[in-house]
Short mmCIF file of C-alpha atoms in Angstrom, two decimals:
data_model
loop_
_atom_site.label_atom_id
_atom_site.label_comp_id
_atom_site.label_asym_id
_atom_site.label_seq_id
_atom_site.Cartn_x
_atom_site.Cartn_y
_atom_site.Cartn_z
CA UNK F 24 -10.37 34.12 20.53
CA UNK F 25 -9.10 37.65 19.10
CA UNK F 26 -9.04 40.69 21.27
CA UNK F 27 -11.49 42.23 19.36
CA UNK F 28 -14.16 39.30 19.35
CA UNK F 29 -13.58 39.80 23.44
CA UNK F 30 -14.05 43.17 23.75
CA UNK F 31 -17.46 42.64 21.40
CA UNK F 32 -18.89 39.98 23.83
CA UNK F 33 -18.19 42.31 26.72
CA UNK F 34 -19.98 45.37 25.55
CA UNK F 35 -23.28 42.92 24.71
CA UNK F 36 -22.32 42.18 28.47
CA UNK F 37 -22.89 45.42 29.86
CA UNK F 38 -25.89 46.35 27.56
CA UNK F 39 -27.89 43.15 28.35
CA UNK F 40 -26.83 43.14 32.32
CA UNK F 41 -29.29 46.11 32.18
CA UNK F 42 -31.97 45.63 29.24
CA UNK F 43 -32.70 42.22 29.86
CA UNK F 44 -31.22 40.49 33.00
CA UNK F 45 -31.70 43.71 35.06
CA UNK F 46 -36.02 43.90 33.78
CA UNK F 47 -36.11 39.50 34.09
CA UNK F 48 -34.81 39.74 38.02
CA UNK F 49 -35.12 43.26 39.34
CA UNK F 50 -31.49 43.50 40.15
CA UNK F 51 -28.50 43.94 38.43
CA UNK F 52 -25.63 40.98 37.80
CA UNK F 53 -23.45 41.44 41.10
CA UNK F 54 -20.49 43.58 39.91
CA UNK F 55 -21.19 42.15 36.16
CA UNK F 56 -21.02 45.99 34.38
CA UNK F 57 -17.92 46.96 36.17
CA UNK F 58 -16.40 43.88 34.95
CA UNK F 59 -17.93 43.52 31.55
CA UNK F 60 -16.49 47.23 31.30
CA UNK F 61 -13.16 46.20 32.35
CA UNK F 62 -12.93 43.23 29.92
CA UNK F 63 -13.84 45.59 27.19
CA UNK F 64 -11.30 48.17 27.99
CA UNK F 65 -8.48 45.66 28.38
CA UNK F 66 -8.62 43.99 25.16
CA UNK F 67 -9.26 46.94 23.12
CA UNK F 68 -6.24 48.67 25.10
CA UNK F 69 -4.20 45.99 24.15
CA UNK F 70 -5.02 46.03 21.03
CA UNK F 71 -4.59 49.70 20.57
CA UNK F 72 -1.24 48.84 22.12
CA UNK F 73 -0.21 46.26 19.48
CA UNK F 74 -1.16 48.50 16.58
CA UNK F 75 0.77 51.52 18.62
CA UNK F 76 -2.16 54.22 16.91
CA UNK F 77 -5.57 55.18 17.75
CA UNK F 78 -7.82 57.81 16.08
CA UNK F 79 -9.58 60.86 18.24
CA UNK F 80 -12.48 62.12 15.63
CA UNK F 81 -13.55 65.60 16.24
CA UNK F 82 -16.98 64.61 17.84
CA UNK F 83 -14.69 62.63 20.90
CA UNK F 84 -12.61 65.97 21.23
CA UNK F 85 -15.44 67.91 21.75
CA UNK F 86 -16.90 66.22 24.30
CA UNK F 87 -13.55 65.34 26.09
CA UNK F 88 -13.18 69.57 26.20
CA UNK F 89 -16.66 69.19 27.72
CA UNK F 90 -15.68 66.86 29.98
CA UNK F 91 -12.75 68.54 31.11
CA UNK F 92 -14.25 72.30 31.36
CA UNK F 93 -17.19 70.73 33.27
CA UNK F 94 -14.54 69.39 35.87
CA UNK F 95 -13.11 72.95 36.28
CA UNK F 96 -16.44 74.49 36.81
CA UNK F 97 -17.64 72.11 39.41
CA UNK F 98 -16.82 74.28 42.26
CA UNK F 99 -19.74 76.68 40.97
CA UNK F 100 -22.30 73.32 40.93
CA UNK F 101 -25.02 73.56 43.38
CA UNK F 102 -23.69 69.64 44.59
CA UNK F 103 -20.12 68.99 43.34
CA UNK F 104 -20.61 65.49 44.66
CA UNK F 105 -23.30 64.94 42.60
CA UNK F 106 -21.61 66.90 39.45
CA UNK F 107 -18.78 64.61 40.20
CA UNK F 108 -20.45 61.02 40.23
CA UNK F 109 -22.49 62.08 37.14
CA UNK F 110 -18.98 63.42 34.97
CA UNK F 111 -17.74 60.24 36.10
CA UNK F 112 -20.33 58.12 34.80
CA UNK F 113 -20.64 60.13 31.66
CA UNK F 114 -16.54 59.37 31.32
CA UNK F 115 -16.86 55.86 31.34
CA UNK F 116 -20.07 56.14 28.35
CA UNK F 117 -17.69 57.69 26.43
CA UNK F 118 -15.15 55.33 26.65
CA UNK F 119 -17.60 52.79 25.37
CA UNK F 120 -18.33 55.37 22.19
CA UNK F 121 -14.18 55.36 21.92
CA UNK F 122 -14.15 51.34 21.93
CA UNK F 123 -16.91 50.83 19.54
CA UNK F 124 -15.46 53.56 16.77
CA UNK F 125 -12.22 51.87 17.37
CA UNK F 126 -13.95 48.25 16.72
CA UNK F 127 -15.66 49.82 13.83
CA UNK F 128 -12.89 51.19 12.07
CA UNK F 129 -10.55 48.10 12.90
CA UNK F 130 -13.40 45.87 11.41
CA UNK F 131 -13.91 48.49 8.79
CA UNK F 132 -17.87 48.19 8.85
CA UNK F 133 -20.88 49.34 11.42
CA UNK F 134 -22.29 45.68 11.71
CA UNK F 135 -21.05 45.23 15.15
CA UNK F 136 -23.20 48.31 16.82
CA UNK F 137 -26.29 47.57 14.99
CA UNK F 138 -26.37 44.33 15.83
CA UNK F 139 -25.18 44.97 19.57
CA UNK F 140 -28.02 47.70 19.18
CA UNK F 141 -30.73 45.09 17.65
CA UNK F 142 -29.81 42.23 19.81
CA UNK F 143 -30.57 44.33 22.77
CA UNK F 144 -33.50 45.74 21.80
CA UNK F 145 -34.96 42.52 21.53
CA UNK F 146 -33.84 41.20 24.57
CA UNK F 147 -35.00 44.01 26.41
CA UNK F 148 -38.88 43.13 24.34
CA UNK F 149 -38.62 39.56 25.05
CA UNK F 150 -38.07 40.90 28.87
CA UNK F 151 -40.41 43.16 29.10
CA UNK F 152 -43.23 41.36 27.67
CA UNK F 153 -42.76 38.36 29.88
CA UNK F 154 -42.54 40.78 32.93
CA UNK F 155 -45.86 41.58 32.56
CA UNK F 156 -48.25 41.75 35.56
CA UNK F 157 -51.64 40.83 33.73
CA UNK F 158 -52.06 41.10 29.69
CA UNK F 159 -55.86 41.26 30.48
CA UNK F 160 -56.16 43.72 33.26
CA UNK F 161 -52.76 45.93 33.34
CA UNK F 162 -51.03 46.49 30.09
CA UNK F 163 -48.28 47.60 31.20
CA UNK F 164 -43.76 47.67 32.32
CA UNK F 165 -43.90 45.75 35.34
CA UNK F 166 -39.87 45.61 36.13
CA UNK F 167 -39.89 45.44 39.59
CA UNK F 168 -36.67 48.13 38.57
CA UNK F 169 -35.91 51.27 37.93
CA UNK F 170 -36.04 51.02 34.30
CA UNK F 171 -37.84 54.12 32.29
CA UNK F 172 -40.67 53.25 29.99
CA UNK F 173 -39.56 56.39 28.19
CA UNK F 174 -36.18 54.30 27.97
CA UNK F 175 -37.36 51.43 27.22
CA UNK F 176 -39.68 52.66 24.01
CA UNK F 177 -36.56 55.07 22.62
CA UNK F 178 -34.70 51.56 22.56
CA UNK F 179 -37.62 49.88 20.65
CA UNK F 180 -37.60 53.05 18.51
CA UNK F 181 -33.84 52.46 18.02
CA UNK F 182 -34.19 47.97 17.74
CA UNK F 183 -36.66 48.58 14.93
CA UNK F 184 -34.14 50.07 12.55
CA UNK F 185 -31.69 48.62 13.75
CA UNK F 186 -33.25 45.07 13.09
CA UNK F 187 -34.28 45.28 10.05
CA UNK F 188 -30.36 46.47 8.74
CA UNK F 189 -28.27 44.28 10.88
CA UNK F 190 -28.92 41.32 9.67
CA UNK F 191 -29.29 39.32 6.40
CA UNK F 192 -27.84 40.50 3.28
CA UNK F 193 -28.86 43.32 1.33
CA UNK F 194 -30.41 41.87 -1.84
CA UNK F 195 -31.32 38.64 -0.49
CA UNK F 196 -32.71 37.26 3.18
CA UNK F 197 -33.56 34.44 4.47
CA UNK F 198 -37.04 33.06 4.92
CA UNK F 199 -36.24 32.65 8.84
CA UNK F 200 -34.29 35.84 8.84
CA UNK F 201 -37.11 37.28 7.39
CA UNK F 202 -39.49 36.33 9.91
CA UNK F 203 -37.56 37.03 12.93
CA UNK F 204 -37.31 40.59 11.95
CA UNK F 205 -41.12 40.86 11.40
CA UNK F 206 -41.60 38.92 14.62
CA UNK F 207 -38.78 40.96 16.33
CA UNK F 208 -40.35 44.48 15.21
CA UNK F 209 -44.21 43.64 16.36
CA UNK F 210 -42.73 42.75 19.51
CA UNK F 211 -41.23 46.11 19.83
CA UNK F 212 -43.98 48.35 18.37
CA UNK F 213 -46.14 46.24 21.03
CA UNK F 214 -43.74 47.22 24.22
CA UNK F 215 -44.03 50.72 22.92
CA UNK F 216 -47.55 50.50 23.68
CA UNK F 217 -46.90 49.46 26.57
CA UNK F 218 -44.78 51.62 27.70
CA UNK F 219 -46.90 54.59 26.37
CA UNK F 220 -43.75 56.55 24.22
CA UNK F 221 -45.42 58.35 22.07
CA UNK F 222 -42.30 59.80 20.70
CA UNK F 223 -41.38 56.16 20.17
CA UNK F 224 -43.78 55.39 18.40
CA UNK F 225 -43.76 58.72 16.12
CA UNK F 226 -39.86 58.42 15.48
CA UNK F 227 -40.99 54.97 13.84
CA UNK F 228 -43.39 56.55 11.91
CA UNK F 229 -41.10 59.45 10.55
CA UNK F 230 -37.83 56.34 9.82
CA UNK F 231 -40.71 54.63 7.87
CA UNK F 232 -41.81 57.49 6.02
CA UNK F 233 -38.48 58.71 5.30
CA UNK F 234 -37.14 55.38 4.33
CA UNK F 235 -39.81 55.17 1.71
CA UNK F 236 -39.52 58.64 0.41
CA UNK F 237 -35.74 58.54 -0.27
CA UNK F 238 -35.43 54.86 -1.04
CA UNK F 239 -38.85 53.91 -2.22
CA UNK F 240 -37.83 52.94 -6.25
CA UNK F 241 -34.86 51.65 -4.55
CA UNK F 242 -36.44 48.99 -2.30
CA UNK F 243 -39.20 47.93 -5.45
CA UNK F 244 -36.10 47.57 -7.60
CA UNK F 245 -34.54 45.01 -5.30
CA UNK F 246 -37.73 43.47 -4.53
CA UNK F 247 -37.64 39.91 -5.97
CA UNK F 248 -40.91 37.79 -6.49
CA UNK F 249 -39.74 35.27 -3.98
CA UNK F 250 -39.06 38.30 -1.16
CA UNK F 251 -42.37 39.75 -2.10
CA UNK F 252 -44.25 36.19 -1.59
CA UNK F 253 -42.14 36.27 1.80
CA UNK F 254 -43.61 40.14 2.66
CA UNK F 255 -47.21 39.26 1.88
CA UNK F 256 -47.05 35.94 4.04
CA UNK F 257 -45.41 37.39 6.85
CA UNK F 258 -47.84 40.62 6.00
CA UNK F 259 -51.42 38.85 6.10
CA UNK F 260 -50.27 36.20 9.06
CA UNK F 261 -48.84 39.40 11.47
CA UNK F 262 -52.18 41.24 10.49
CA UNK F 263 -54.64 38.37 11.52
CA UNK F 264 -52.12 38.23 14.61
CA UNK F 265 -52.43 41.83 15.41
CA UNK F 266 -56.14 42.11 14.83
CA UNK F 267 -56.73 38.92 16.54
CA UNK F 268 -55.01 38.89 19.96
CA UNK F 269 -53.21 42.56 20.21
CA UNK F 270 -56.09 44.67 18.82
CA UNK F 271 -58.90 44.01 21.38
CA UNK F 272 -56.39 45.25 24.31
CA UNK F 273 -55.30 48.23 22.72
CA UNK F 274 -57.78 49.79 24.23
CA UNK F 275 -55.60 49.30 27.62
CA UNK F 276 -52.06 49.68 26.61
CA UNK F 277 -50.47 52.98 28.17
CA UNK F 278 -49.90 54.83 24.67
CA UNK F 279 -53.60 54.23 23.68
CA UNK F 280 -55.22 55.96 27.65
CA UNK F 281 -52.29 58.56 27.32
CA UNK F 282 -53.69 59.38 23.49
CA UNK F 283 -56.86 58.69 23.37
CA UNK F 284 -58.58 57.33 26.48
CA UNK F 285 -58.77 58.07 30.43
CA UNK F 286 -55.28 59.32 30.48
CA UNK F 287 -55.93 62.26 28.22
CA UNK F 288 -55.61 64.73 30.89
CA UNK F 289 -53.19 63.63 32.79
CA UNK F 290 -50.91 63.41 29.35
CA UNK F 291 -51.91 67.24 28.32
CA UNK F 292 -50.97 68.04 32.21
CA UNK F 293 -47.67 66.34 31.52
CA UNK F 294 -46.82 67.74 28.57
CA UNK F 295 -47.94 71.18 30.17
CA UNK F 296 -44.95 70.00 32.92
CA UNK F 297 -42.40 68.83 30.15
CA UNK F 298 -42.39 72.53 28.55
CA UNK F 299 -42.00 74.61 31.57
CA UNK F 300 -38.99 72.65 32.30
CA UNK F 301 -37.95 73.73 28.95
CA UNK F 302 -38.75 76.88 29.39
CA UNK F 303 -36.87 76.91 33.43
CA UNK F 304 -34.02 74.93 31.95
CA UNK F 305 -33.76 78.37 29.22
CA UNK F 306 -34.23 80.68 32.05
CA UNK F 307 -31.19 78.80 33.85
CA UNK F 308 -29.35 79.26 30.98
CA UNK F 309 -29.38 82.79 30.95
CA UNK F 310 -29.25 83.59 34.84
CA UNK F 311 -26.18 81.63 34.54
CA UNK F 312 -24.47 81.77 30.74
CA UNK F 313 -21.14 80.79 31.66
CA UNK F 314 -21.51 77.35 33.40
CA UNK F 315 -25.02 77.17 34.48
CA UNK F 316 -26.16 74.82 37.43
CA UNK F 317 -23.25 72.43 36.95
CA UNK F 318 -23.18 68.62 35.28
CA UNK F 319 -26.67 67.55 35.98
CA UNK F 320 -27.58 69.93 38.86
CA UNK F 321 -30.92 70.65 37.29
CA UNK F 322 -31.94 67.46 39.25
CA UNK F 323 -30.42 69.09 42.28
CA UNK F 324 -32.81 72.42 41.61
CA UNK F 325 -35.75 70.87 40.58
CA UNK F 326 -36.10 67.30 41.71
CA UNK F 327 -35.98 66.24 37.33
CA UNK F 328 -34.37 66.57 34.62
CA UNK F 329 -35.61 68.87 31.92
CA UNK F 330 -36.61 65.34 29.71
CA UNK F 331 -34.38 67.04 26.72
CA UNK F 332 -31.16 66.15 25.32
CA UNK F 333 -30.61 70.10 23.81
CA UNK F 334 -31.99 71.95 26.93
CA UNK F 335 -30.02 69.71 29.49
CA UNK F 336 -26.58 70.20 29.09
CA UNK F 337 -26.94 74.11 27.99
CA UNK F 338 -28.96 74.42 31.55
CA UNK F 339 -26.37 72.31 33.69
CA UNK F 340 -23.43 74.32 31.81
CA UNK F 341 -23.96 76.83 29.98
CA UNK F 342 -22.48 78.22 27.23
CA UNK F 343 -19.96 75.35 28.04
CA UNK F 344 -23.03 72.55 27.05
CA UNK F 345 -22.44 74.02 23.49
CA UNK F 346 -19.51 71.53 23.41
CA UNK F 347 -22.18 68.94 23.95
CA UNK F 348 -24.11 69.06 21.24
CA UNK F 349 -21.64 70.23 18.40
CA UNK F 350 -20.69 67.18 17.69
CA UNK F 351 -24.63 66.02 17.23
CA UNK F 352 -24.95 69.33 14.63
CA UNK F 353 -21.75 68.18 13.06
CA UNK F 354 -23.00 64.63 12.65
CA UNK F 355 -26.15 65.31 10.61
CA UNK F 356 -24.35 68.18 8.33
CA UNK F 357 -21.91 65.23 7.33
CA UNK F 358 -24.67 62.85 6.58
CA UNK F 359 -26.52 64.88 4.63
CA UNK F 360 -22.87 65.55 2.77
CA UNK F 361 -22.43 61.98 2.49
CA UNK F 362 -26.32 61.58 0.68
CA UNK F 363 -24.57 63.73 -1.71
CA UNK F 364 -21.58 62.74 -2.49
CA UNK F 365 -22.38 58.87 -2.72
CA UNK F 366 -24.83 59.69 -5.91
CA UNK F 367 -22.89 57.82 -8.30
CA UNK F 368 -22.68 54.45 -6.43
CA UNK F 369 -26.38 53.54 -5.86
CA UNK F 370 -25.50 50.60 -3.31
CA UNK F 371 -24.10 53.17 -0.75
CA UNK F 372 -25.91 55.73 -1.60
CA UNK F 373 -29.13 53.93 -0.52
CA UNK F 374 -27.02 52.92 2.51
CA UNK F 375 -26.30 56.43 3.74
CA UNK F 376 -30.46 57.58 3.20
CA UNK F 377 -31.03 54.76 5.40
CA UNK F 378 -28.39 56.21 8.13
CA UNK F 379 -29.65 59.67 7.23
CA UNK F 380 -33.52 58.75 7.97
CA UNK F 381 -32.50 56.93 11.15
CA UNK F 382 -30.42 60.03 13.04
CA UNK F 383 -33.41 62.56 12.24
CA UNK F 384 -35.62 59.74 13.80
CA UNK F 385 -32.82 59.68 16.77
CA UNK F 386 -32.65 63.38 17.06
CA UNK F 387 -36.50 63.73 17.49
CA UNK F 388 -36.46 61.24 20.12
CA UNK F 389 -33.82 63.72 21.97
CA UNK F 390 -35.93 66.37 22.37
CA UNK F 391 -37.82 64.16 25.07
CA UNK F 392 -34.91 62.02 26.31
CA UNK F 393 -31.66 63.80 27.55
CA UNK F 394 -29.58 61.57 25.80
CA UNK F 395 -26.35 62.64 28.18
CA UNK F 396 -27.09 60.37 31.23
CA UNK F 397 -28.42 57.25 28.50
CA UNK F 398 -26.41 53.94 27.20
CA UNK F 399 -27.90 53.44 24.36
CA UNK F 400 -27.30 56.57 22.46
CA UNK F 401 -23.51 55.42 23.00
CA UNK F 402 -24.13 53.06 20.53
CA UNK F 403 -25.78 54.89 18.27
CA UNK F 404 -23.70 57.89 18.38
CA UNK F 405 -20.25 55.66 18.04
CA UNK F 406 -22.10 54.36 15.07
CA UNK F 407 -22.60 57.58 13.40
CA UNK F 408 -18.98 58.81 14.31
CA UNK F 409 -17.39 55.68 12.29
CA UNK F 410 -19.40 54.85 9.58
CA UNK F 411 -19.05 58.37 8.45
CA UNK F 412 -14.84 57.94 8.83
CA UNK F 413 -15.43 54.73 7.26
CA UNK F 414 -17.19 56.29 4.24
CA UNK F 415 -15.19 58.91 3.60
CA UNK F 416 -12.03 56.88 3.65
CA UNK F 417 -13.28 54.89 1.01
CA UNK F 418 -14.35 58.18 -1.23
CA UNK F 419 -10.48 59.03 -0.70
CA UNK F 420 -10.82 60.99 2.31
CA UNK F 421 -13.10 63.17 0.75
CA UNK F 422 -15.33 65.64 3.45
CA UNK F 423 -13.11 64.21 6.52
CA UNK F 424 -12.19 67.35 7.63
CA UNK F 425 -15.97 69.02 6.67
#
């Protein structure tokens, strides 16, 4: 087996360890992400090794400045130990954004993270809905672990894209392919209920939305009368499921009491909660400019996180947390380039609207999730950082630099 095809089955490893095996038992596999980590690392090392070159995109440089400025500045960190661990752990995410670009641009396509990003997703569903304490009487994550249900519906969020692109071909799918993403995407819009993410839920909406207003003619062009026979099947027989054994608990599922029901005011309290840490996390910011409270110290301070992937880092280290999220401004600049520039070829253009539609629906998601002390943004982001190389090596290195 190639190094490569290792490495691959080593980073579904360490995703799954935690989104599925972790939710089914309550524990993690003894020692299984250190090792799955390990395995990865080797193979693509030696495989860097044998090809003697290895490309550092501007988004990895900025955050390996941020990494190393946040390491000088610890001695100003309310808890170094704790600024320490969490640099630590944020070094070794990285490293799995470095090993996916470089599997990316060796394989010279993005299949590989959407499908280590779809297969996980559903997993973690598949998990979650058969670690349910009572369908009848508790709608709800029961874990038995420390897994977030605002987590666990940003990873739905994520899976339902990420589904529905990874696999199949583009012009032509599979009856059964066809089915398991409709059955694969219920399942996840019905564990975001669960789980009560609105955000989740409303970062579907706006991919779905956005698909069909930049790709709408595009998708009825394609649309063959076999695939639309498929579509209405699969349509009317997920409706009669939906209305038949999901609707008449939806009255009990954690999104619909946090919306709608008994949970109003204990949401609007939360969300009262959610923007004063905002607000403290800006305050912060500006008592101290330079480095603020140090690599996640805002836990130290205040017992939580500020719940935002923008405030966070700018709060833990100031104006040094700009290095953080440059590379996340950078990233949707070049997509929206890329829209443009891929006009003439309708195949990828329609290709990089999908991308484009799916990191707006990933940055909205961020302003509720810090996205610096996640996994699965890894994925996502090393997603974004190579197919955008990939694109623009096949335009002739066009906008590389931009």
């Amino acid at each position: 087996m190639e190094l490569l095809s290792v490495a691959k089955l080593a980073l579904y490893g360490i995703f799954l360890n935690y989104y599925c095996y972790h939710i089914f038992t309550g524990s993690l596999l003894p020692y299984g992400t250190a090792l799955f980590f390990c395995v990865a690392l080797g193979c693509v090392g030696l495989s860097i090794l044998r090809d003697r070159k290895v490309r550092v995109g501007y988004e990895v440089k900025c955050w390996l400045a941020y990494i190393a400025l946040s390491l000088l500045t610890m001695v100003f960190a309310l808890d170094m130990g704790e600024a320490f661990d969490s640099i630590i752990k944020y070094v070794q995410r990285l490293i799995i954004i470095i090993l996916i670009v470089y599997i990316c641009e060796k394989e010279n396509s993005i299949q590989f993270p959407l499908r280590l990003l779809a297969v996980n997703a559903v997993a973690c569903a598949i998990a979650v809905l058969f670690t349910i304490d009572d369908i009848q009487l508790k709608l709800d994550i029961s874990t038995g672990a420390a897994v977030s249900q605002n987590d666990v519906g940003a990873l739905m969020a994520f899976g339902c894209f990420a589904v529905l692109f990874a696999f199949g071909k583009r012009n032509s799918t599979s009856f059964l392919t066809t089915a398991f993403k409709f059955a694969s995407v219920i399942a996840m819009v019905t564990v975001i209920f669960l789980a009560g993410s609105r955000k989740s839920i409303i970062a579907v909406g706006i991919t779905l939305v956005l698909l069909l207003l930049l790709n709408g003619k595009e998708y009825l062009k394609n649309s063959s009368a076999k695939k639309a026979l498929i579509i209405t099947v699969l349509g009317v027989a997920a409706f009669i499921f939906i209305s038949k054994y999901l609707a008449p608990y939806a009255e009990e599922t954690s999104l619909y009491t946090r919306t709608f029901g008994r949970g109003v005011e204990r949401t609007a309290s939360s969300d009262d909660v959610r923007i004063e840490l905002y607000i403290q996390a800006f305050r912060e910011f500006m008592r101290h400019p330079l480095v603020g409270l140090g690599f996640n110290n805002y836990v130290v301070e205040y017992g939580t996180y500020t719940h935002s992937t923008y405030a966070e880092p700018l709060a833990c280290s100031g104006v040094i947390g700009l290095l953080y999220l440059a590379p996340y401004v950078r990233i949707l600049k070049k997509q929206i380039r890329l829209v443009r520039l891929t006009r003439e070829d309708r195949m990828e253009n329609k290709k990089q609207k999908e991308l484009f539609a799916f990191y707006i629906a990933f940055l909205f998601i961020g302003i509720g999730i810090p996205f610096i002390y996640k996994d699965d943004p890894c994925i996502i982001l090393a997603m974004f950082i190579a197919s955008q190389h990939i694109t623009c090596q096949r335009l002739g290195g066009r906008n590389e630099n931009a």
